[in-house]
PDB file of C-alpha atoms in Angstrom:
ATOM      1  CA  MET A  31       0.000   0.000   0.000  1.00  0.00           C
ATOM      2  CA  GLY A  32       1.382   3.395  -0.973  1.00  0.00           C
ATOM      3  CA  ALA A  33       1.994   6.263   1.401  1.00  0.00           C
ATOM      4  CA  GLY A  34      -0.745   8.342  -0.209  1.00  0.00           C
ATOM      5  CA  VAL A  35      -3.327   5.670   0.454  1.00  0.00           C
ATOM      6  CA  ARG A  36      -2.036   5.259   4.021  1.00  0.00           C
ATOM      7  CA  ILE A  37      -2.410   8.989   4.625  1.00  0.00           C
ATOM      8  CA  LEU A  38      -5.987   9.032   3.333  1.00  0.00           C
ATOM      9  CA  GLN A  39      -6.860   6.005   5.455  1.00  0.00           C
ATOM     10  CA  LEU A  40      -5.239   7.590   8.487  1.00  0.00           C
ATOM     11  CA  GLY A  41      -7.169  10.807   7.969  1.00  0.00           C
ATOM     12  CA  LEU A  42     -10.452   8.949   7.640  1.00  0.00           C
ATOM     13  CA  SER A  43      -9.765   6.758  10.654  1.00  0.00           C
ATOM     14  CA  LEU A  44      -8.946   9.831  12.750  1.00  0.00           C
ATOM     15  CA  GLY A  45     -12.086  11.623  11.600  1.00  0.00           C
ATOM     16  CA  ILE A  46     -10.244  14.470   9.887  1.00  0.00           C
ATOM     17  CA  THR A  47     -12.570  16.702   7.884  1.00  0.00           C
ATOM     18  CA  GLY A  48     -12.634  20.165   6.329  1.00  0.00           C
ATOM     19  CA  THR A  49      -9.318  21.902   5.686  1.00  0.00           C
ATOM     20  CA  GLU A  50      -7.303  19.014   7.101  1.00  0.00           C
ATOM     21  CA  SER A  51      -9.140  16.631   4.777  1.00  0.00           C
ATOM     22  CA  ARG A  52      -8.237  18.701   1.715  1.00  0.00           C
ATOM     23  CA  TRP A  53      -4.661  18.941   2.931  1.00  0.00           C
ATOM     24  CA  LEU A  54      -4.448  15.146   3.289  1.00  0.00           C
ATOM     25  CA  ARG A  55      -5.972  14.572  -0.143  1.00  0.00           C
ATOM     26  CA  ASP A  56      -3.605  17.005  -1.869  1.00  0.00           C
ATOM     27  CA  TRP A  57      -0.588  15.729   0.015  1.00  0.00           C
ATOM     28  CA  SER A  58      -1.434  12.100  -0.768  1.00  0.00           C
ATOM     29  CA  ARG A  59      -1.624  12.908  -4.501  1.00  0.00           C
ATOM     30  CA  PHE A  60       1.815  14.435  -4.311  1.00  0.00           C
ATOM     31  CA  LEU A  61       3.191  11.445  -2.449  1.00  0.00           C
ATOM     32  CA  LEU A  62       1.921   8.940  -4.991  1.00  0.00           C
ATOM     33  CA  ASN A  63       4.410  10.428  -7.470  1.00  0.00           C
ATOM     34  CA  ASN A  64       7.311  10.810  -5.060  1.00  0.00           C
ATOM     35  CA  LYS A  65       9.900   8.071  -4.512  1.00  0.00           C
ATOM     36  CA  TRP A  66      10.503   9.330  -0.973  1.00  0.00           C
ATOM     37  CA  SER A  67       6.818   9.141  -0.212  1.00  0.00           C
ATOM     38  CA  ALA A  68       6.934   7.011   2.923  1.00  0.00           C
ATOM     39  CA  ILE A  69       9.585   9.161   4.594  1.00  0.00           C
ATOM     40  CA  MET A  70       7.890  12.405   3.602  1.00  0.00           C
ATOM     41  CA  ALA A  71       4.466  11.175   4.668  1.00  0.00           C
ATOM     42  CA  ASP A  72       5.678  10.224   8.111  1.00  0.00           C
ATOM     43  CA  THR A  73       7.555  13.495   8.507  1.00  0.00           C
ATOM     44  CA  GLN A  74       4.572  15.541   7.356  1.00  0.00           C
ATOM     45  CA  LEU A  75       2.210  13.731   9.698  1.00  0.00           C
ATOM     46  CA  LEU A  76       4.554  14.356  12.610  1.00  0.00           C
ATOM     47  CA  LEU A  77       4.671  18.038  11.691  1.00  0.00           C
ATOM     48  CA  PHE A  78       0.882  18.097  11.554  1.00  0.00           C
ATOM     49  CA  ALA A  79       0.757  16.491  15.011  1.00  0.00           C
ATOM     50  CA  SER A  80       3.060  19.251  16.233  1.00  0.00           C
ATOM     51  CA  GLU A  81       0.711  21.874  14.765  1.00  0.00           C
ATOM     52  CA  LEU A  82      -2.201  20.260  16.593  1.00  0.00           C
ATOM     53  CA  ARG A  83      -0.281  20.475  19.862  1.00  0.00           C
ATOM     54  CA  THR A  84       0.414  24.153  19.194  1.00  0.00           C
ATOM     55  CA  ARG A  85      -3.298  24.748  18.641  1.00  0.00           C
ATOM     56  CA  ALA A  86      -4.063  22.946  21.906  1.00  0.00           C
ATOM     57  CA  LYS A  87      -1.615  25.164  23.801  1.00  0.00           C
ATOM     58  CA  GLU A  88      -3.108  28.313  22.264  1.00  0.00           C
ATOM     59  CA  ILE A  89      -6.587  27.219  23.280  1.00  0.00           C
ATOM     60  CA  LEU A  90      -5.424  26.537  26.839  1.00  0.00           C
ATOM     61  CA  VAL A  91      -3.925  30.035  27.037  1.00  0.00           C
ATOM     62  CA  ARG A  92      -7.242  31.516  25.945  1.00  0.00           C
ATOM     63  CA  ALA A  93      -9.107  29.285  28.386  1.00  0.00           C
ATOM     64  CA  ALA A  94      -6.996  30.582  31.250  1.00  0.00           C
ATOM     65  CA  SER A  95      -8.143  34.129  30.545  1.00  0.00           C
ATOM     66  CA  ALA A  96     -11.810  33.281  29.940  1.00  0.00           C
ATOM     67  CA  ASP A  97     -14.309  34.667  32.434  1.00  0.00           C
ATOM     68  CA  ASP A  98     -17.075  32.180  31.702  1.00  0.00           C
ATOM     69  CA  PRO A  99     -16.464  28.829  33.477  1.00  0.00           C
ATOM     70  CA  GLU A 100     -18.526  26.932  30.907  1.00  0.00           C
ATOM     71  CA  ALA A 101     -16.527  28.391  28.009  1.00  0.00           C
ATOM     72  CA  ARG A 102     -13.293  27.673  29.865  1.00  0.00           C
ATOM     73  CA  GLY A 103     -14.322  24.054  30.312  1.00  0.00           C
ATOM     74  CA  MET A 104     -15.284  23.692  26.661  1.00  0.00           C
ATOM     75  CA  MET A 105     -11.938  25.123  25.573  1.00  0.00           C
ATOM     76  CA  ARG A 106     -10.112  22.670  27.813  1.00  0.00           C
ATOM     77  CA  VAL A 107     -12.059  19.780  26.315  1.00  0.00           C
ATOM     78  CA  LEU A 108     -11.242  21.033  22.815  1.00  0.00           C
ATOM     79  CA  ALA A 109      -7.532  21.341  23.671  1.00  0.00           C
ATOM     80  CA  ALA A 110      -7.564  17.807  25.072  1.00  0.00           C
ATOM     81  CA  GLY A 111      -9.116  16.613  21.808  1.00  0.00           C
ATOM     82  CA  TYR A 112      -6.336  18.214  19.768  1.00  0.00           C
ATOM     83  CA  GLU A 113      -3.749  16.634  22.053  1.00  0.00           C
ATOM     84  CA  LYS A 114      -5.400  13.223  21.726  1.00  0.00           C
ATOM     85  CA  LEU A 115      -5.502  13.533  17.938  1.00  0.00           C
ATOM     86  CA  ALA A 116      -1.794  14.431  17.891  1.00  0.00           C
ATOM     87  CA  ARG A 117      -0.943  11.385  20.018  1.00  0.00           C
ATOM     88  CA  ARG A 118      -3.012   9.108  17.766  1.00  0.00           C
ATOM     89  CA  MET A 119      -1.293  10.446  14.647  1.00  0.00           C
ATOM     90  CA  GLU A 120       2.140   9.866  16.189  1.00  0.00           C
ATOM     91  CA  GLN A 121       1.116   6.347  17.179  1.00  0.00           C
ATOM     92  CA  ARG A 122      -0.051   5.596  13.642  1.00  0.00           C
ATOM     93  CA  VAL A 123       3.259   6.868  12.247  1.00  0.00           C
ATOM     94  CA  ARG A 124       5.138   4.581  14.634  1.00  0.00           C
ATOM     95  CA  GLU A 125       2.961   1.664  13.525  1.00  0.00           C
ATOM     96  CA  THR A 126       3.637   2.335   9.827  1.00  0.00           C
ATOM     97  CA  VAL A 127       7.385   2.658  10.446  1.00  0.00           C
ATOM     98  CA  ASP A 128       7.420  -0.661  12.323  1.00  0.00           C
ATOM     99  CA  ALA A 129       5.381  -2.410   9.612  1.00  0.00           C
TER     100      ALA A 129
END
């Protein structure tokens, strides 16, 4: 199975939609024509996981300054979701490297 197909499957299994979905689709097309596809795919997914962690940290900073306790709680849940998604992506990369 090619790296492009693996990326699309990973995105679908992680429930990625919207902008991230388009990014995965475009990136997978590029990778299908690239001899370094597996290495690049893994690297790109790890970078994406890092971006998700950055988003989570930004949300937590905003949550800390929020006055509304309900909004603060929702932001914390959202940040935890981004963190969980980043961990799952890293785990999938490790699984594909080991395979």
